[in-house]
Structures are given as C-alpha cells and as structure tokens.
Amino acid sequence: MKRLSLLLSAFLALVPMLSASSSKPGVTVSEFGRMPDQRVVQLYTVTNANGLKMDVTNYGAIIVRLYVPDRDGKLDDIVLGFDEFSGYTPDSPYLGAVVGRYGNRIADGKFTLDGKTYTLAKNNTPNGVPVHLHGGEVGFDKVLWNAEPVSKDGIHGVKLSYTAKDGEEGYPGNVTVTVHYWLTNENELKITYAATTDKATPLNVTQHTYFNLSGAGVGTILDHEVTLDASHFTPTDKGLIPTGEIAPVEGTPFDFRKPHKIGARIDADHEQLKLGGGYDHNWVLDKKKPGELSRAAVVYEAKTGRQIEVFTTEPGIQFYAGNFLDGTIKGKQGRTYLYRGGLCLETQHFPDSPNQPNFPSTILRPGKTYESTTIYRFSTR
Ligand code: BGC
C-alpha cells in the first residue's frame, strides 16, 4: 500500500513535467498549489504551432514561464518568476501578474469621484512618500481568478476572470474583469482585457511581466536596446506621481524614439532618473487616433537576437527597468534576479489619472465595457 502510494506520488510529481515537455499545440492543465483556504491553484501550459510555450497560473493571472526561441532556434524562458507556487509570496514584486484595479500609483491613496472621496491603502513609499500602488494590499495580482483553456481557429490560450467586490481595497463597484492570453502562431502573446462595473470606478489594468531576453536570471537588461514610440513622457514628483506636465523627451535620456541601450543613459545626471532610481516612468504614446492599436515599443538583445515588439490600444506605457529589484530574489532554477535583471513594459493609462483631470479618463461607468488590447510579438534578427 505504502509502495503504491509512493509510486502514485512519483507519477503525480511527473505530470506537470510531462505536460511542460509536450510540444503539441494546445493547452494542458496541472495543479500548481493550494491557497491557504485549500482552493486549488492551477497551471495552464499553452503551446503554439511553433513550439513556443507559456505557463499561466490563475493566481494573480500570473505568467510563470514563457519560452521563446533565440536566433538559432534555442528556446529559453524569458520571464522572471518562481518554479513553485510558494515563491509567489505577498511581497513578490508583481512578477508576471495582472495588476489592478488601478495599476500604477494614486497620490496619497485618495481620489474623488462624482463628489465622493475614496480612501485607498498607501502600500508603497517611493523616496519616503506614501502612495497607493497596483490596487492596494490585495490587488488583482494576489487573488485567485477563474480560468479555463480557450481555443479558436487553431490558436490556444487561457481565459481568466475575477470579480472585485464593491468596496474591495476601498474602490467603489462590483467590477468583473476578463483577461484572455493567446499565444498566436505569429509568435505573439496577445492579451485582451474587458471589464464592467455596477458603480462608477477608476480602472487601469495591465500586465507586469519582467522580461529578460537573455533568459530569466541571466544577467541584467542594461544591454537591451529599447525603442519607445513616444515623443512625450509624464515627469513625476518624489512619490513617483505625475506632476501633470506632458514633457517632450527631445534632448533628454528619455528620448527612445531611436533605439538606445538601456544602460547607456540610465544613470545620467537627470532629476527624473534620480527620482525613479533609473527608468520607471510613463511614456505618452504617439497615436494618430486615441485607442488605435499601434506600436508602442521594441526591445532587442543582440547576443541572442531576441526581440519583442509591443502594440497596444492604451495611451501610455510604463517602462520600468527593474530598479527596485535588489538581488535578493531567488527565482526559477535557483537563479538570482539581479538589480535591473528584468524590465517591464506595462501598457496603461497614465498614473494617478483619477486625480489628474487633464489625463485621459480611467473612469468606468455602469453600462459601459472597458476594452483594451496589448500584443507582445516575439521574433529574432
Ligand atoms: C512600478 C515600480 C514598482 C514596481 C513594483 C512598477 O510598475 O513602476 O515603481 O516598483 O511596479 O514591482
């Protein structure tokens, strides 16, 4: 009996590996862990027709692994994360997660909507200034989402949805958010977001994956070349809250309209770089029409030849160079994530929009559907 159960547990331990090593296009599901209340946390492995593979968990809608080829066709996992569910502790810096209800910062954890003031957690203190960050103490990144595999026209993915309650983290309205992750046969991670509410509420959801095109845990991102399709950015104050100014990038280290290595200017003598501890800002994307799906960014790593092109319907992108990674996180395969060992490209509305009447509105009202699309296209050159 004991031997049988040993055999059974050995087999069960193999199941996730078996599914992870299968390269047939489709989606497989395995158990990733348990929530403290014993709810099962799943891992969805999505494979496309070219053998690209992505692991997604319904905890925080987190992308745990993403394997893409280098210029010789060698697959590597290029996103920071943890092998075990237990790695995703509440102080994980949002590795791979969907952040919300309001991704990014809200000044002083307060906003006024339709004459009523709402108070939110001040769960972040950049340069000693307490502000609200990424939806509060238990944002969308720390809850269990409903999830199911999805397939359409030979493309596979995962559909995740979560209903945040009226008053959850201090925000008004029951909000239902649905996120689709598709791994297309054009080697794109296509993400669509949709949301509805029963009371007016701010909403700004985004994806907080840290990429390292050399492979997760392989050095820093300082040699990655970045292009941002933005001639303006939103400078911040000490609390990393936009001052309200839409400043031209021209003549500053924030001008990425032509490709630059991240490391070339990140420590330049510029007040904004000092406040952010490097690049940690919102760029205002150059768009012909608001809401159009247009290119926002390109990231290229010369040694592997890997490239990501980012397209979005959102008006802004937070380019965050991993300045708050401090070399203490031990991630997948026992690799340490260095200071600036990963970068985020968070497509978004601008930070603190609920307090900034001049920024595009982030208020979702009953009867309306919030919709947003972002594509990360992987290729080599
Ligand atoms: C922010 C950083 C923050 C990080 C949390 C990013 O979206 O821009 O300032 O430290 O999230 O890991």
XYZ file of C-alpha atoms and ligand atoms in Angstrom:
393
model
C 0.000 0.000 0.000
C 2.810 2.337 1.010
C 4.727 1.430 -2.166
C 1.666 2.051 -4.267
C 1.156 5.492 -2.808
C 4.861 6.257 -3.266
C 4.591 5.219 -6.904
C 1.454 7.280 -7.287
C 3.049 10.384 -5.802
C 6.142 9.905 -8.001
C 3.839 9.719 -11.026
C 1.872 12.783 -9.926
C 5.122 14.715 -9.481
C 5.958 13.848 -13.079
C 2.630 15.033 -14.514
C 3.498 18.750 -14.678
C 6.858 17.888 -16.264
C 5.197 15.663 -18.820
C 2.758 18.377 -19.771
C 5.523 21.001 -19.790
C 7.647 18.918 -22.137
C 4.858 18.187 -24.624
C 5.118 20.399 -27.671
C 1.753 19.657 -29.257
C -0.214 22.858 -29.829
C -2.953 23.215 -27.234
C -3.491 23.753 -23.537
C -2.833 21.355 -20.668
C -3.773 21.898 -17.033
C -1.977 20.783 -13.875
C -2.061 21.665 -10.192
C 0.354 24.421 -9.155
C -0.515 24.623 -5.465
C -3.209 25.440 -2.925
C -4.461 28.715 -1.492
C -4.405 28.961 2.329
C -8.124 28.008 2.230
C -7.225 24.895 0.163
C -8.640 26.127 -3.141
C -6.634 24.565 -5.963
C -4.324 26.851 -7.909
C -3.899 25.663 -11.490
C -1.138 25.954 -14.039
C -2.160 26.205 -17.702
C 0.507 25.311 -20.254
C -0.197 26.834 -23.659
C 1.786 25.719 -26.714
C 1.567 27.284 -30.161
C 2.209 25.685 -33.574
C 5.891 26.744 -33.484
C 6.637 25.218 -30.084
C 6.503 28.466 -28.091
C 5.217 27.685 -24.657
C 3.698 29.688 -21.834
C 2.715 28.690 -18.294
C -0.043 30.744 -16.709
C -1.498 30.350 -13.238
C -4.919 31.528 -12.162
C -3.323 33.012 -9.016
C -2.889 36.678 -9.964
C -3.278 35.757 -13.669
C 0.497 35.330 -13.449
C 2.629 34.329 -16.432
C 5.048 31.912 -14.767
C 7.126 30.872 -17.783
C 7.412 31.932 -21.398
C 9.726 30.063 -23.746
C 10.708 31.831 -26.974
C 13.481 30.980 -29.479
C 16.756 32.816 -29.962
C 18.154 33.347 -33.462
C 19.407 29.736 -33.524
C 16.007 28.414 -32.529
C 17.005 27.660 -28.927
C 14.077 28.094 -26.552
C 14.643 29.959 -23.285
C 12.317 31.127 -20.584
C 12.460 34.933 -20.772
C 10.185 35.976 -17.876
C 11.033 36.285 -14.194
C 9.080 34.115 -11.778
C 9.123 31.156 -9.419
C 9.098 27.413 -10.032
C 6.864 26.801 -7.034
C 3.573 28.422 -6.152
C 5.023 29.118 -2.682
C 7.509 31.537 -4.308
C 4.677 33.964 -5.032
C 4.534 35.466 -1.544
C 2.678 38.739 -0.909
C 5.931 40.677 -1.176
C 6.817 39.325 -4.649
C 7.185 42.498 -6.749
C 4.248 41.602 -9.026
C 6.342 39.175 -11.123
C 4.260 38.194 -14.157
C 0.927 39.329 -12.697
C -2.036 41.346 -13.865
C -2.165 44.430 -11.673
C -5.339 46.311 -10.799
C -7.963 47.514 -10.038
C -5.715 50.502 -10.635
C -2.298 49.554 -11.967
C 0.412 52.097 -11.064
C 0.173 54.866 -8.466
C -2.544 57.069 -6.993
C -1.363 60.093 -4.997
C -1.863 59.959 -1.245
C -4.161 56.916 -1.667
C -7.139 59.169 -2.373
C -9.416 60.225 -5.199
C -12.750 61.977 -5.546
C -15.359 60.674 -7.960
C -18.825 62.197 -8.517
C -18.371 64.272 -5.346
C -17.361 61.417 -3.059
C -13.840 60.908 -1.731
C -12.451 57.377 -1.559
C -9.525 56.276 0.598
C -7.154 53.544 -0.550
C -4.205 51.734 1.009
C -0.881 53.566 0.863
C 1.125 50.438 0.234
C 4.207 51.984 -1.356
C 6.651 54.700 -0.232
C 8.928 55.792 -3.077
C 11.513 58.265 -1.726
C 9.657 58.131 1.604
C 6.322 59.357 0.182
C 3.320 57.069 0.944
C 1.182 56.394 -2.150
C -1.233 53.762 -3.464
C 0.307 51.190 -5.843
C -1.139 48.475 -8.107
C -4.572 48.209 -6.482
C -3.547 48.079 -2.812
C -2.749 45.383 -0.248
C -4.562 42.575 -2.050
C -4.840 43.648 -5.651
C -5.657 41.553 -8.715
C -2.162 40.032 -8.510
C -2.879 38.263 -5.190
C -6.307 36.727 -5.775
C -7.456 33.503 -7.380
C -9.072 34.070 -10.763
C -11.498 31.733 -12.529
C -9.739 30.264 -15.523
C -10.350 27.975 -18.456
C -8.412 26.911 -21.543
C -9.611 28.532 -24.767
C -9.003 27.611 -28.404
C -10.163 29.341 -31.546
C -9.091 28.879 -35.182
C -6.015 26.875 -34.187
C -4.926 29.443 -31.583
C -4.762 28.495 -27.933
C -4.862 30.453 -24.736
C -6.348 30.953 -21.307
C -9.372 32.986 -20.268
C -9.253 34.379 -16.738
C -11.884 36.341 -14.897
C -12.222 37.931 -11.492
C -14.969 39.902 -9.792
C -13.714 42.502 -7.338
C -16.386 43.382 -4.767
C -17.866 46.815 -4.144
C -15.542 48.319 -1.509
C -12.706 45.843 -2.118
C -9.440 47.697 -1.466
C -11.544 50.829 -0.993
C -12.780 51.115 -4.593
C -16.464 51.521 -5.488
C -18.451 48.995 -7.517
C -18.515 45.289 -8.223
C -16.145 45.019 -11.167
C -15.805 41.942 -13.353
C -12.582 41.761 -15.317
C -11.857 39.205 -18.030
C -8.384 38.689 -19.428
C -7.539 36.481 -22.404
C -3.960 35.400 -23.003
C -3.498 33.996 -26.524
C -0.248 32.535 -27.812
C -0.727 33.064 -31.544
C 1.003 31.207 -34.363
C 2.660 34.508 -35.304
C 4.554 34.081 -32.005
C 2.615 36.775 -30.219
C 1.309 36.932 -26.710
C -1.975 38.672 -27.373
C -3.748 39.999 -24.293
C -7.280 41.332 -24.303
C -8.910 42.889 -21.265
C -12.614 43.544 -20.753
C -14.418 44.867 -17.686
C -17.824 46.020 -16.490
C -18.998 47.600 -13.239
C -22.208 48.382 -11.354
C -20.878 51.712 -9.941
C -18.511 54.261 -11.436
C -14.923 53.316 -10.587
C -11.385 54.001 -11.723
C -9.913 51.057 -13.604
C -6.458 50.610 -15.119
C -5.345 47.022 -15.589
C -2.029 45.966 -17.019
C 0.441 43.110 -17.231
C 3.511 43.239 -15.007
C 5.791 40.617 -16.576
C 9.521 41.244 -16.161
C 11.344 40.274 -19.362
C 14.994 39.423 -19.772
C 15.709 38.452 -23.376
C 18.946 36.681 -22.394
C 16.832 34.368 -20.235
C 15.279 34.860 -16.810
C 18.071 35.193 -14.253
C 20.818 35.656 -16.858
C 22.488 38.986 -16.081
C 20.868 42.403 -16.313
C 18.825 44.117 -19.018
C 21.288 47.013 -19.342
C 22.493 45.816 -22.759
C 18.947 45.509 -24.142
C 18.148 48.131 -26.786
C 14.853 49.904 -26.334
C 12.723 51.919 -28.745
C 9.640 53.760 -27.435
C 7.181 55.323 -29.869
C 6.669 58.335 -27.674
C 7.744 61.941 -28.039
C 6.479 62.832 -24.534
C 6.504 61.402 -21.030
C 4.934 62.277 -17.701
C 7.601 63.534 -15.244
C 6.932 62.732 -11.601
C 7.404 64.181 -8.148
C 9.237 62.425 -5.306
C 6.344 59.970 -4.781
C 6.597 58.972 -8.479
C 3.252 60.681 -9.034
C 2.997 62.634 -12.314
C 3.305 66.386 -11.860
C 0.673 66.796 -14.592
C 3.170 68.010 -17.156
C 3.349 66.219 -20.522
C 7.021 66.856 -21.224
C 8.872 66.422 -24.520
C 11.557 63.713 -24.482
C 13.633 65.627 -27.039
C 17.173 66.218 -25.814
C 16.759 64.065 -22.672
C 17.758 60.498 -21.697
C 14.027 59.733 -22.054
C 14.203 60.013 -25.833
C 13.936 56.413 -27.084
C 12.395 57.277 -30.453
C 15.567 55.736 -31.884
C 16.940 52.581 -30.208
C 19.264 53.056 -27.244
C 20.833 50.570 -24.880
C 19.132 50.880 -21.514
C 22.478 51.102 -19.740
C 23.761 53.933 -21.911
C 21.886 56.730 -20.129
C 20.084 55.155 -17.153
C 22.441 56.716 -14.621
C 22.707 60.056 -16.416
C 22.601 63.225 -14.358
C 18.878 63.925 -14.801
C 16.490 64.762 -11.970
C 13.815 62.363 -13.246
C 16.260 59.443 -13.346
C 17.313 60.229 -9.789
C 13.690 60.215 -8.578
C 12.882 56.948 -10.355
C 16.177 55.291 -9.445
C 16.500 54.841 -13.217
C 13.757 54.418 -15.815
C 10.409 53.998 -14.081
C 8.151 56.374 -15.969
C 5.077 56.607 -18.119
C 5.668 57.469 -21.760
C 2.843 59.113 -23.706
C 2.479 57.094 -26.890
C 2.324 58.895 -30.233
C -1.002 57.823 -31.708
C -2.853 59.061 -34.769
C -6.173 58.229 -33.110
C -6.816 57.581 -29.394
C -7.483 53.896 -28.809
C -5.911 52.651 -32.044
C -3.762 49.516 -31.841
C -0.315 50.869 -32.658
C 3.303 50.054 -31.939
C 4.494 51.265 -28.565
C 7.924 49.720 -28.026
C 10.654 47.439 -29.315
C 13.210 45.664 -27.153
C 16.184 43.880 -28.723
C 19.012 41.841 -27.249
C 21.946 41.477 -29.658
C 23.614 38.298 -28.314
C 20.518 36.088 -28.571
C 18.908 38.135 -31.357
C 15.614 38.079 -29.468
C 13.233 40.951 -29.993
C 9.872 41.967 -28.561
C 7.613 44.415 -30.327
C 4.779 45.794 -28.216
C 1.499 47.025 -29.675
C -1.319 48.484 -27.630
C -4.583 50.360 -27.664
C -3.568 52.100 -24.414
C -2.345 55.722 -24.410
C 0.735 55.080 -22.255
C 3.460 52.627 -21.339
C 5.385 52.323 -18.080
C 8.925 51.341 -18.923
C 10.320 50.062 -15.636
C 13.965 48.905 -15.649
C 13.750 46.734 -12.516
C 15.433 49.372 -10.345
C 13.757 48.063 -7.205
C 14.999 44.500 -7.752
C 17.764 44.320 -5.176
C 19.388 40.978 -5.925
C 17.658 39.174 -3.051
C 15.052 37.240 -5.056
C 15.933 33.676 -5.908
C 13.753 32.709 -8.834
C 13.299 29.783 -11.183
C 16.064 27.191 -11.447
C 17.739 28.711 -8.392
C 18.767 31.795 -10.330
C 19.083 35.120 -8.552
C 17.321 38.100 -10.073
C 19.829 40.916 -10.149
C 19.329 44.649 -9.714
C 17.915 45.621 -13.146
C 17.695 41.927 -14.027
C 14.319 42.332 -15.757
C 12.259 45.059 -17.412
C 8.519 45.694 -17.520
C 6.558 47.212 -20.375
C 3.237 47.994 -18.736
C 0.743 49.301 -21.251
C -1.616 51.551 -19.370
C -3.493 54.781 -18.797
C -1.366 57.365 -17.041
C -0.559 57.045 -13.334
C -2.777 58.981 -10.911
C -5.362 59.730 -13.637
C -8.245 59.798 -11.107
C -6.613 62.952 -9.660
C -5.470 64.474 -12.952
C -8.332 65.984 -14.949
C -6.034 66.643 -17.922
C -5.158 62.978 -18.407
C -7.349 60.582 -20.438
C -10.114 59.333 -18.149
C -9.839 55.990 -16.366
C -13.398 56.038 -15.020
C -15.538 53.060 -15.996
C -19.287 53.612 -15.614
C -22.169 51.128 -15.372
C -23.477 50.144 -18.796
C -20.081 50.673 -20.434
C -17.490 47.992 -21.214
C -13.810 48.660 -20.705
C -11.768 47.104 -23.509
C -8.052 47.050 -24.074
C -5.609 45.039 -26.197
C -1.852 44.583 -25.936
C 0.351 42.378 -28.109
C 3.913 41.294 -27.333
C 5.347 39.935 -30.601
C 8.468 37.768 -30.302
C 10.940 37.433 -33.174
C 14.683 37.420 -33.821
C 17.080 39.323 -36.005
C 6.421 50.464 -10.887
C 7.622 50.434 -9.995
C 7.352 49.461 -8.886
C 7.060 48.121 -9.483
C 6.712 47.128 -8.416
C 6.179 49.113 -11.425
O 5.019 49.104 -12.171
O 6.582 51.373 -11.943
O 7.877 51.712 -9.445
O 8.413 49.380 -8.002
O 5.983 48.221 -10.343
O 7.362 45.972 -8.591
